Short mmCIF file of C-alpha atoms in Angstrom, two decimals:
data_model
loop_
_atom_site.label_atom_id
_atom_site.label_comp_id
_atom_site.label_asym_id
_atom_site.label_seq_id
_atom_site.Cartn_x
_atom_site.Cartn_y
_atom_site.Cartn_z
CA MET W 1 -292.78 82.40 -27.69
CA SER W 2 -290.49 85.50 -26.89
CA CYS W 3 -286.91 86.13 -27.43
CA ASN W 4 -285.78 89.04 -25.19
CA ILE W 5 -282.39 89.58 -26.37
CA GLY W 6 -282.36 93.24 -27.08
CA ASN W 7 -285.04 93.17 -29.91
CA VAL W 8 -287.71 95.90 -30.08
CA THR W 9 -291.19 94.82 -28.81
CA TYR W 10 -294.63 96.39 -29.20
CA PRO W 11 -295.47 99.13 -26.66
CA ASP W 12 -298.15 98.58 -23.97
CA THR W 13 -299.93 101.61 -25.27
CA ILE W 14 -300.34 101.85 -29.17
CA PRO W 15 -299.95 105.28 -30.60
CA GLY W 16 -302.29 107.02 -33.12
CA GLN W 17 -302.86 105.15 -36.28
CA GLY W 18 -300.24 105.87 -38.90
CA ASN W 19 -297.49 105.67 -36.36
CA LEU W 20 -295.84 102.31 -36.95
CA VAL W 21 -295.26 99.99 -34.09
CA PHE W 22 -292.55 97.21 -34.32
CA GLU W 23 -291.96 93.94 -32.83
CA ALA W 24 -289.12 91.41 -33.19
CA SER W 25 -289.22 89.55 -29.98
CA PHE W 26 -290.16 86.36 -31.42
CA GLU W 27 -288.15 83.13 -32.81
CA SER W 28 -285.50 84.13 -35.27
CA GLY W 29 -286.39 87.80 -34.98
CA ASN W 30 -283.98 90.64 -35.28
CA LEU W 31 -284.49 94.25 -34.90
CA GLY W 32 -282.56 96.28 -32.19
CA ARG W 33 -283.72 99.67 -32.64
CA VAL W 34 -286.06 102.04 -34.56
CA ASP W 35 -285.60 105.78 -35.18
CA LYS W 36 -288.55 107.58 -36.55
CA VAL W 37 -287.53 109.98 -39.20
CA SER W 38 -291.05 111.00 -40.09
CA CYS W 39 -294.46 109.34 -40.18
CA SER W 40 -293.47 107.92 -43.66
CA GLU W 41 -289.73 106.95 -42.84
CA TYR W 42 -287.98 104.90 -40.27
CA ASP W 43 -284.26 104.03 -39.76
CA LEU W 44 -283.93 100.56 -38.63
CA PHE W 45 -280.82 99.25 -36.76
CA ILE W 46 -280.00 95.39 -36.86
CA ARG W 47 -279.17 93.79 -33.55
CA PRO W 48 -275.54 92.23 -33.83
CA ASP W 49 -275.06 88.52 -33.37
CA THR W 50 -275.06 87.53 -29.68
CA LEU W 51 -271.62 88.19 -28.15
CA ASN W 52 -270.15 89.21 -31.40
CA SER W 53 -270.89 92.75 -32.89
CA LYS W 54 -269.09 91.97 -36.08
CA TYR W 55 -272.05 90.53 -37.80
CA ARG W 56 -275.29 92.49 -38.65
CA VAL W 57 -277.04 91.30 -41.67
CA TRP W 58 -280.22 89.32 -40.77
CA PHE W 59 -283.43 91.11 -40.03
CA TYR W 60 -286.74 89.78 -39.38
CA PHE W 61 -289.47 91.98 -37.83
CA GLU W 62 -293.15 92.72 -37.78
CA CYS W 63 -294.88 96.12 -37.84
CA LYS W 64 -298.45 97.36 -37.63
CA ASN W 65 -300.80 100.21 -37.16
CA ALA W 66 -300.42 101.77 -40.65
CA THR W 67 -303.22 103.45 -42.39
CA GLU W 68 -304.64 102.06 -45.44
CA SER W 69 -302.43 102.82 -48.49
CA GLN W 70 -299.74 104.37 -46.29
CA ARG W 71 -296.36 104.52 -47.86
CA ILE W 72 -293.43 103.81 -45.70
CA ILE W 73 -289.66 103.93 -46.31
CA PHE W 74 -287.57 101.63 -44.20
CA ASN W 75 -283.70 102.37 -44.12
CA ILE W 76 -281.51 99.42 -42.84
CA VAL W 77 -278.63 101.68 -41.69
CA ASN W 78 -276.02 99.47 -40.00
CA PHE W 79 -275.32 96.47 -42.32
CA SER W 80 -271.98 94.90 -41.58
CA LYS W 81 -271.61 93.43 -45.24
CA GLN W 82 -271.05 96.05 -47.84
CA ARG W 83 -270.52 93.70 -50.88
CA THR W 84 -274.10 92.41 -51.66
CA LEU W 85 -276.29 91.67 -54.53
CA PHE W 86 -278.29 94.76 -53.53
CA GLU W 87 -275.90 97.06 -55.30
CA MET W 88 -276.48 95.07 -58.50
CA GLY W 89 -280.11 95.35 -58.46
CA ILE W 90 -280.81 91.52 -58.25
CA ALA W 91 -281.59 91.30 -54.50
CA ALA W 92 -284.69 91.87 -52.49
CA PRO W 93 -286.00 91.42 -49.00
CA VAL W 94 -289.10 89.38 -48.27
CA VAL W 95 -292.55 90.50 -47.09
CA LYS W 96 -295.56 88.62 -45.63
CA SER W 97 -299.05 90.06 -44.71
CA ASN W 98 -302.34 88.69 -43.57
CA ALA W 99 -303.74 89.14 -46.94
CA ASN W 100 -300.93 87.17 -48.54
CA ASN W 101 -300.00 84.36 -46.16
CA SER W 102 -296.79 83.43 -48.26
CA TRP W 103 -293.45 85.17 -48.50
CA ALA W 104 -292.93 87.37 -51.53
CA ARG W 105 -290.05 89.48 -52.75
CA ILE W 106 -290.35 93.20 -52.55
CA PRO W 107 -290.19 94.51 -56.31
CA SER W 108 -286.82 95.72 -57.22
CA ARG W 109 -288.25 99.13 -58.11
CA HIS W 110 -288.95 99.87 -54.54
CA ILE W 111 -285.32 99.11 -53.39
CA TYR W 112 -282.27 101.30 -52.94
CA TYR W 113 -278.79 100.62 -52.02
CA TYR W 114 -276.49 103.67 -51.57
CA ARG W 115 -274.07 105.44 -49.40
CA SER W 116 -275.46 108.00 -47.07
CA SER W 117 -273.68 111.06 -45.86
CA GLN W 118 -276.44 111.48 -43.18
CA HIS W 119 -275.21 108.07 -41.76
CA ASN W 120 -271.49 108.50 -41.68
CA ASP W 121 -271.06 107.55 -45.21
CA ARG W 122 -272.29 103.89 -44.58
CA TRP W 123 -274.12 101.64 -47.01
CA ILE W 124 -277.88 101.84 -46.59
CA LEU W 125 -280.47 99.55 -47.81
CA SER W 126 -283.93 101.32 -48.29
CA PHE W 127 -287.12 99.76 -49.41
CA ALA W 128 -290.50 101.18 -49.72
CA PHE W 129 -293.73 99.50 -48.83
CA ILE W 130 -297.50 100.42 -49.22
CA PHE W 131 -299.63 98.96 -46.35
CA GLU W 132 -303.07 97.74 -47.23
CA SER W 133 -304.50 98.13 -43.67
CA SER W 134 -303.29 98.33 -40.01
CA ASP W 135 -302.73 94.56 -39.82
CA PRO W 136 -299.30 93.13 -39.01
CA VAL W 137 -296.81 92.91 -41.85
CA GLN W 138 -293.60 90.89 -41.44
CA PHE W 139 -290.44 91.88 -43.35
CA ALA W 140 -287.06 89.67 -43.34
CA TYR W 141 -283.73 89.53 -45.05
CA CYS W 142 -284.69 86.30 -46.63
CA ILE W 143 -287.49 83.67 -46.36
CA PRO W 144 -287.35 82.53 -42.69
CA TYR W 145 -287.08 78.97 -41.55
CA THR W 146 -287.22 78.73 -37.87
CA TYR W 147 -286.21 76.06 -35.16
CA GLY W 148 -289.68 75.68 -34.14
CA GLN W 149 -290.98 75.22 -37.82
CA MET W 150 -288.24 72.49 -38.46
CA GLN W 151 -289.38 70.72 -35.05
CA SER W 152 -292.96 70.72 -36.18
CA TRP W 153 -292.11 69.39 -39.49
CA LEU W 154 -290.06 66.72 -38.12
CA ASN W 155 -292.63 65.69 -35.69
CA GLU W 156 -294.99 65.55 -38.69
CA LEU W 157 -292.63 63.22 -40.80
CA GLU W 158 -292.43 61.03 -37.66
CA SER W 159 -296.13 60.66 -37.38
CA ARG W 160 -296.28 59.28 -41.08
CA LYS W 161 -294.43 56.04 -39.68
CA TYR W 162 -292.15 55.54 -42.46
CA THR W 163 -290.34 52.35 -42.01
CA PHE W 164 -287.32 53.89 -43.78
CA PHE W 165 -287.43 57.06 -41.68
CA HIS W 166 -285.59 57.42 -38.27
CA ARG W 167 -285.14 60.42 -36.16
CA ASP W 168 -282.63 60.43 -33.41
CA LEU W 169 -281.32 63.12 -30.93
CA LEU W 170 -277.62 63.46 -31.73
CA ILE W 171 -276.83 65.97 -28.84
CA HIS W 172 -278.20 69.16 -27.12
CA THR W 173 -276.94 72.60 -27.92
CA VAL W 174 -275.64 74.98 -25.23
CA GLN W 175 -279.27 76.17 -24.57
CA LYS W 176 -280.59 72.53 -24.50
CA ARG W 177 -282.10 72.53 -28.11
CA ARG W 178 -282.31 69.28 -30.03
CA VAL W 179 -279.84 68.61 -32.83
CA ASP W 180 -281.54 66.09 -34.89
CA LEU W 181 -280.03 63.28 -36.78
CA ILE W 182 -282.28 61.93 -39.49
CA THR W 183 -281.78 58.50 -41.10
CA ILE W 184 -283.37 57.69 -44.31
CA ASP W 185 -282.69 54.01 -45.46
CA GLY W 186 -284.71 51.59 -47.49
CA SER W 187 -282.69 48.56 -46.59
CA SER W 188 -283.54 46.24 -43.59
CA ASP W 189 -280.36 46.88 -41.79
CA THR W 190 -278.27 50.02 -41.28
CA PHE W 191 -275.14 48.63 -42.83
CA GLN W 192 -275.16 45.94 -45.39
CA GLY W 193 -271.90 44.98 -47.13
CA SER W 194 -271.72 47.46 -49.88
CA LYS W 195 -274.26 49.89 -48.73
CA LYS W 196 -273.18 53.46 -49.52
CA MET W 197 -273.88 56.45 -47.32
CA ILE W 198 -274.64 60.08 -48.17
CA PHE W 199 -273.98 62.64 -45.16
CA LEU W 200 -275.72 66.14 -45.37
CA THR W 201 -275.79 68.95 -43.11
CA ALA W 202 -277.34 72.54 -43.13
CA ARG W 203 -277.83 75.84 -41.23
CA VAL W 204 -274.49 76.02 -39.49
CA HIS W 205 -274.85 79.73 -40.20
CA PRO W 206 -278.21 80.58 -38.64
CA GLY W 207 -279.00 83.42 -41.06
CA GLU W 208 -278.66 81.20 -44.10
CA SER W 209 -282.30 80.22 -44.17
CA PRO W 210 -282.24 79.17 -47.78
CA SER W 211 -280.22 76.20 -46.87
CA SER W 212 -283.04 74.96 -44.63
CA HIS W 213 -285.61 75.33 -47.49
CA VAL W 214 -283.22 73.30 -49.90
CA MET W 215 -282.90 70.61 -47.09
CA HIS W 216 -286.62 70.63 -46.74
CA GLY W 217 -286.85 69.92 -50.23
CA ILE W 218 -284.25 67.02 -50.22
CA ILE W 219 -286.05 65.35 -47.34
CA GLU W 220 -289.49 65.57 -48.66
CA PHE W 221 -288.17 64.12 -51.96
CA LEU W 222 -286.41 61.27 -50.27
CA VAL W 223 -289.50 60.13 -48.29
CA SER W 224 -291.84 60.49 -51.35
CA LYS W 225 -293.34 57.52 -53.52
CA ASP W 226 -291.41 58.96 -56.48
CA ASP W 227 -289.65 55.84 -58.34
CA ARG W 228 -286.13 57.78 -58.24
CA ALA W 229 -286.54 58.29 -54.35
CA GLN W 230 -287.29 54.82 -53.71
CA LYS W 231 -284.24 53.80 -55.74
CA LEU W 232 -282.14 56.29 -53.82
CA ARG W 233 -283.30 54.80 -50.40
CA LYS W 234 -282.37 51.33 -51.68
CA VAL W 235 -278.71 52.22 -52.99
CA TYR W 236 -277.80 54.94 -50.27
CA CYS W 237 -278.20 55.28 -46.61
CA PHE W 238 -278.84 59.16 -46.00
CA LYS W 239 -277.58 60.57 -42.72
CA ILE W 240 -278.88 64.16 -42.41
CA ILE W 241 -278.30 66.99 -39.81
CA PRO W 242 -280.88 69.43 -40.84
CA MET W 243 -280.01 72.22 -38.31
CA LEU W 244 -276.34 72.45 -37.03
CA ASN W 245 -276.87 75.84 -35.03
CA PRO W 246 -280.48 75.68 -33.46
CA ASP W 247 -279.38 78.36 -30.74
CA GLY W 248 -278.17 80.87 -33.43
CA VAL W 249 -281.24 80.23 -35.51
CA TYR W 250 -283.74 80.67 -32.61
CA LEU W 251 -281.85 83.85 -31.39
CA GLY W 252 -281.97 85.48 -34.96
CA ASN W 253 -278.31 85.60 -35.35
CA TYR W 254 -276.76 85.70 -38.95
CA ARG W 255 -273.32 83.89 -38.57
CA CYS W 256 -272.76 82.86 -35.00
CA SER W 257 -273.94 80.61 -32.14
CA LEU W 258 -275.12 81.80 -28.92
CA MET W 259 -271.62 82.27 -27.55
CA GLY W 260 -270.44 84.49 -30.55
CA HIS W 261 -268.55 81.74 -32.41
CA ASP W 262 -268.61 80.97 -36.14
CA LEU W 263 -269.28 77.24 -35.89
CA ASN W 264 -268.02 76.79 -39.52
CA ARG W 265 -264.58 77.63 -38.45
CA MET W 266 -264.44 75.30 -35.40
CA TRP W 267 -264.34 71.90 -37.28
CA ARG W 268 -260.55 71.36 -36.55
CA GLY W 269 -260.82 71.36 -32.93
CA PRO W 270 -264.55 71.66 -31.59
CA SER W 271 -265.20 72.08 -28.03
CA GLU W 272 -267.73 69.50 -26.71
CA TRP W 273 -269.02 72.01 -24.43
CA ALA W 274 -268.97 75.28 -26.68
CA HIS W 275 -269.47 73.64 -30.10
CA PRO W 276 -271.48 70.34 -29.26
CA SER W 277 -273.13 69.92 -32.76
CA ILE W 278 -269.80 70.24 -34.53
CA TYR W 279 -268.12 67.96 -32.12
CA ALA W 280 -270.71 65.43 -32.31
CA VAL W 281 -271.08 65.49 -36.08
CA LYS W 282 -267.41 65.29 -36.51
CA SER W 283 -267.04 62.32 -34.24
CA LEU W 284 -269.95 60.62 -36.21
CA LEU W 285 -268.41 61.19 -39.56
CA THR W 286 -265.23 59.78 -38.43
CA GLN W 287 -266.84 56.81 -36.93
CA TYR W 288 -268.57 56.05 -39.99
CA ASP W 289 -265.42 56.35 -42.04
CA ASN W 290 -263.57 53.93 -39.76
CA ASN W 291 -266.45 51.49 -40.23
CA PRO W 292 -265.70 48.71 -42.71
CA GLN W 293 -269.33 48.04 -43.22
CA ALA W 294 -270.18 51.76 -44.25
CA GLN W 295 -268.74 53.59 -47.08
CA THR W 296 -269.36 57.28 -47.02
CA VAL W 297 -269.40 58.55 -50.54
CA ILE W 298 -270.40 62.12 -50.32
CA TYR W 299 -270.51 64.76 -47.65
CA VAL W 300 -272.42 68.05 -48.55
CA ASP W 301 -272.80 71.02 -46.18
CA LEU W 302 -275.59 73.40 -47.17
CA HIS W 303 -275.14 77.15 -47.16
CA ALA W 304 -276.57 80.37 -48.57
CA HIS W 305 -274.54 83.10 -50.53
CA SER W 306 -275.01 86.88 -50.38
CA GLN W 307 -272.67 87.96 -53.07
CA LYS W 308 -273.38 85.71 -55.96
CA PRO W 309 -276.67 84.61 -57.74
CA ASN W 310 -277.53 80.95 -58.60
CA CYS W 311 -276.51 77.81 -56.79
CA PHE W 312 -273.26 76.03 -57.15
CA LEU W 313 -270.67 73.74 -55.48
CA TYR W 314 -267.44 74.40 -53.75
CA GLY W 315 -264.97 71.36 -53.59
CA ASN W 316 -261.71 70.27 -52.25
CA VAL W 317 -258.30 69.85 -54.16
CA SER W 318 -256.23 66.82 -54.05
CA VAL W 319 -253.03 68.81 -54.04
CA THR W 320 -250.65 65.97 -54.92
CA ALA W 321 -252.80 64.70 -57.80
CA VAL W 322 -253.68 68.07 -59.33
CA SER W 323 -250.26 69.83 -58.95
CA LEU W 324 -248.69 66.88 -60.92
CA LEU W 325 -251.39 67.02 -63.63
CA PHE W 326 -250.45 70.95 -64.11
CA LEU W 327 -246.91 69.97 -65.19
CA PHE W 328 -247.40 66.57 -66.58
CA LYS W 329 -247.50 67.48 -70.34
CA LYS W 330 -244.79 70.23 -69.81
CA LEU W 331 -242.20 68.27 -68.22
CA PHE W 332 -242.71 64.75 -69.55
CA LYS W 333 -243.60 63.86 -73.04
CA ASN W 334 -244.00 60.23 -72.45
CA GLN W 335 -246.40 59.19 -69.62
CA LYS W 336 -244.50 56.10 -68.93
CA LYS W 337 -241.60 58.17 -67.81
CA PHE W 338 -243.80 60.17 -65.46
CA PRO W 339 -242.37 59.50 -61.81
CA PHE W 340 -245.72 59.65 -60.02
CA PRO W 341 -249.10 58.07 -60.57
CA VAL W 342 -251.51 60.47 -62.26
CA GLU W 343 -255.03 60.56 -60.53
CA GLU W 344 -256.82 62.23 -63.49
CA LYS W 345 -259.83 59.78 -62.92
CA SER W 346 -260.38 61.05 -59.38
CA THR W 347 -260.33 64.60 -60.18
CA SER W 348 -262.81 64.14 -62.96
CA ARG W 349 -265.09 62.19 -60.54
CA GLN W 350 -265.27 65.34 -58.36
CA LEU W 351 -266.85 67.05 -61.34
CA TRP W 352 -269.63 64.60 -61.65
CA LEU W 353 -271.92 65.97 -59.00
CA PRO W 354 -271.59 69.64 -60.32
CA GLN W 355 -271.96 68.47 -64.00
CA LEU W 356 -275.22 66.24 -63.29
CA LEU W 357 -276.79 68.96 -61.04
CA SER W 358 -276.25 71.62 -63.74
CA GLU W 359 -278.12 69.32 -66.23
CA LEU W 360 -281.05 68.95 -63.94
CA SER W 361 -281.54 72.46 -62.44
CA GLU W 362 -281.65 75.74 -64.46
CA ASP W 363 -280.42 77.69 -61.62
CA TYR W 364 -277.15 75.70 -61.09
CA SER W 365 -273.95 77.60 -62.24
CA LEU W 366 -270.90 75.88 -63.33
CA GLU W 367 -269.31 79.21 -63.63
CA PHE W 368 -269.38 79.76 -60.08
CA THR W 369 -268.42 76.27 -59.20
CA GLN W 370 -264.88 76.24 -57.68
CA PHE W 371 -262.34 73.80 -56.04
CA ASN W 372 -260.10 75.78 -53.82
CA THR W 373 -257.37 75.60 -51.23
CA ASP W 374 -258.01 79.04 -49.74
CA VAL W 375 -256.44 79.53 -46.25
CA GLU W 376 -259.55 81.53 -45.02
CA LYS W 377 -261.74 78.27 -45.51
CA ALA W 378 -259.55 76.22 -43.05
CA GLY W 379 -261.63 75.06 -40.37
CA THR W 380 -264.83 74.75 -42.28
CA GLY W 381 -266.76 71.39 -42.60
CA ARG W 382 -266.09 70.89 -46.18
CA ARG W 383 -262.09 71.54 -45.79
CA THR W 384 -261.68 69.60 -42.40
CA MET W 385 -263.85 66.63 -43.36
CA GLY W 386 -262.09 66.53 -46.60
CA GLU W 387 -258.76 66.08 -45.09
CA LEU W 388 -259.99 63.40 -42.66
CA LEU W 389 -262.35 61.35 -44.69
CA SER W 390 -262.05 59.07 -47.80
CA CYS W 391 -265.02 60.59 -49.64
CA LEU W 392 -265.93 63.64 -51.71
CA CYS W 393 -266.75 66.59 -49.68
CA TYR W 394 -268.62 69.67 -50.98
CA THR W 395 -270.27 72.96 -49.85
CA LEU W 396 -273.62 73.56 -51.64
CA GLU W 397 -274.19 77.36 -51.88
CA VAL W 398 -277.58 78.93 -53.05
CA SER W 399 -278.26 82.58 -53.40
CA PHE W 400 -280.28 84.38 -50.83
CA PHE W 401 -281.94 86.35 -53.56
CA SER W 402 -282.02 85.30 -57.24
CA TYR W 403 -280.78 83.13 -60.06
CA ARG W 404 -279.82 83.91 -63.74
CA HIS W 405 -280.85 81.65 -66.28
CA VAL W 406 -281.17 81.47 -70.16
CA ASP W 407 -284.81 81.79 -71.33
CA SER W 408 -286.40 78.83 -73.45
CA SER W 409 -286.72 80.89 -76.60
CA GLY W 410 -283.21 79.69 -77.83
CA ASN W 411 -281.95 83.17 -78.35
CA GLY W 412 -279.53 82.95 -75.35
CA ILE W 413 -280.85 85.98 -73.62
CA GLN W 414 -280.45 85.59 -69.70
CA HIS W 415 -282.92 86.45 -67.17
CA CYS W 416 -282.73 86.95 -63.32
CA THR W 417 -285.46 85.32 -61.33
CA PRO W 418 -286.06 85.84 -57.49
CA TYR W 419 -285.86 82.77 -55.41
CA LEU W 420 -289.01 81.83 -53.58
CA GLN W 421 -289.62 78.95 -51.34
CA TYR W 422 -290.81 76.44 -53.90
CA LYS W 423 -287.64 77.08 -56.01
CA TYR W 424 -285.36 76.35 -53.19
CA GLU W 425 -287.28 73.10 -52.48
CA ALA W 426 -287.23 72.32 -56.17
CA LEU W 427 -283.40 72.55 -55.97
CA GLY W 428 -283.42 69.90 -53.02
CA GLU W 429 -285.38 67.45 -55.44
CA ALA W 430 -282.87 68.27 -58.31
CA PHE W 431 -279.96 67.52 -56.02
CA CYS W 432 -281.51 64.12 -55.11
CA ARG W 433 -282.01 63.20 -58.75
CA ALA W 434 -278.30 64.34 -59.36
CA LEU W 435 -277.22 61.87 -56.55
CA LEU W 436 -278.98 58.98 -58.27
CA ASN W 437 -277.30 59.78 -61.66
CA PHE W 438 -274.05 59.91 -59.67
CA TYR W 439 -274.76 56.36 -58.49
CA GLU W 440 -275.28 55.23 -61.91
CA ALA W 441 -271.99 56.75 -62.99
CA ASP W 442 -270.20 55.21 -60.34
CA CYS W 443 -271.56 51.92 -61.34
CA GLY W 444 -270.54 52.43 -64.91
CA ILE W 445 -274.26 52.52 -66.31
CA ARG W 446 -274.12 56.03 -66.93
CA GLU W 447 -271.59 58.31 -68.67
CA VAL W 448 -270.91 61.86 -67.40
CA LEU W 449 -269.83 64.28 -70.19
CA LEU W 450 -267.87 66.98 -68.69
CA GLU W 451 -267.97 70.38 -70.22
CA ARG W 452 -264.68 71.46 -68.82
CA PRO W 453 -261.39 69.98 -67.51
CA PHE W 454 -260.82 70.06 -63.88
CA LYS W 455 -258.18 72.71 -63.79
CA THR W 456 -260.61 75.34 -65.25
CA PHE W 457 -262.58 75.11 -61.84
CA LEU W 458 -259.55 76.25 -59.85
CA PRO W 459 -259.43 79.89 -59.01
CA ALA W 460 -256.23 81.82 -60.13
CA ARG W 461 -254.74 81.89 -56.61
CA ALA W 462 -255.18 78.12 -56.31
CA GLN W 463 -253.61 77.34 -59.61
CA LYS W 464 -250.55 79.33 -58.84
CA SER W 465 -250.08 77.57 -55.47
CA LEU W 466 -250.52 74.12 -57.05
CA LYS W 467 -248.01 74.93 -59.88
CA LYS W 468 -245.49 76.05 -57.30
CA GLN W 469 -245.86 72.89 -55.27
CA ALA W 470 -245.64 70.85 -58.43
CA ARG W 471 -242.26 72.27 -59.31
CA LYS W 472 -241.05 71.53 -55.83
CA MET W 473 -242.01 68.10 -56.06
CA ILE W 474 -240.37 67.57 -59.44
CA GLN W 475 -237.26 69.14 -58.24
CA THR W 476 -237.23 66.71 -55.26
CA VAL W 477 -237.58 63.56 -57.56
CA MET W 478 -234.90 64.94 -60.03
CA ILE W 479 -232.41 65.36 -57.04
CA LYS W 480 -233.16 61.78 -55.84
#
């Protein structure tokens, strides 16, 4: 399978051993140019996203022809993103060889992130690697999860002949790849009275491969024989789009689609031709929301984050409810005199899923969890669908690299652990278990003890904006 869009390819004639040769002309591959500095050092240039030179982050390439025990320094010299966890020393690319057929993190002691005067004062990511043989070795920004890999896995899931698992073609992409819709539902009918729905999407940004590994863990748990999975299938109907941007994933883009569009800024007015997956998913969500027999409870869009460790949720803000809550105690001593209904219960309910997930997963961070109204997030799936749907909408972010957690000794010491594939998948399972606990809380058979009030999850900018809005609302009522 080739992907000839400007990636380097193996030459027809292999040079003498010890001179590395590079290949990235495969699915999700990305490496645009290689400059040989010496036999032990190479400058590597990331190919920009197709039709959008702004984004140069994802890389995925293979090299071979090294001598045994040869030490090579690779310099990624044209990163477009400067603020990353590399500068904090808690990030590492991944490597896979024939000797070790699973992806591993490059040790932090072999990674350097610095400004280079030799490269026009740009930030450079350098990492060293010692080759065991001349066999091919693959390197990537994070653990890849390709479109072909997903298709093979979905084919295998179909072959298991689960009665509760259904795979449909939602729409084709611009390049005619499948956008799959997965339904997991343990009831006999799609809609049964009070049947509640959970809607999940992932991989709108093609370089954010951790979101696919988490989604893999979610789906594998949901189809398992685990008692909790069986109960989830009975109480919820799951609608899942595991890959929103197959073209971008296949082409090795980081942020954009084939046409250079950030699809997660197109939700307000998607084009059926240019943004078919967003157009179809938005239409489907709206259709379910208008169906009296279907109640969408939660919509979650899965992403990966390069500037923070751990995993965490972003949520929306009910401007009216939260603005009023900010000034309630200050302006009115007696609740009965308050001129608006106070929706404290609804804002607390938004915290249930973050709280429950934090209790089940050591890598979940309540510290990074936020509910915001940022202008730059307008047009995202979470914000747009939060305005249109009568359900809770979240973005689940998970770090490309690592998570901080307190060790089990009880002394409060924090450790930083690299994310590997199994841990991403374990997060998917924990997310499902949190959904089951959420259901029990919704039914009144479980109490969720919140560690913090809702307003503490609002960034300072959001608090300032909401307080300003509250004052305007109070003044309007006083005038009337």
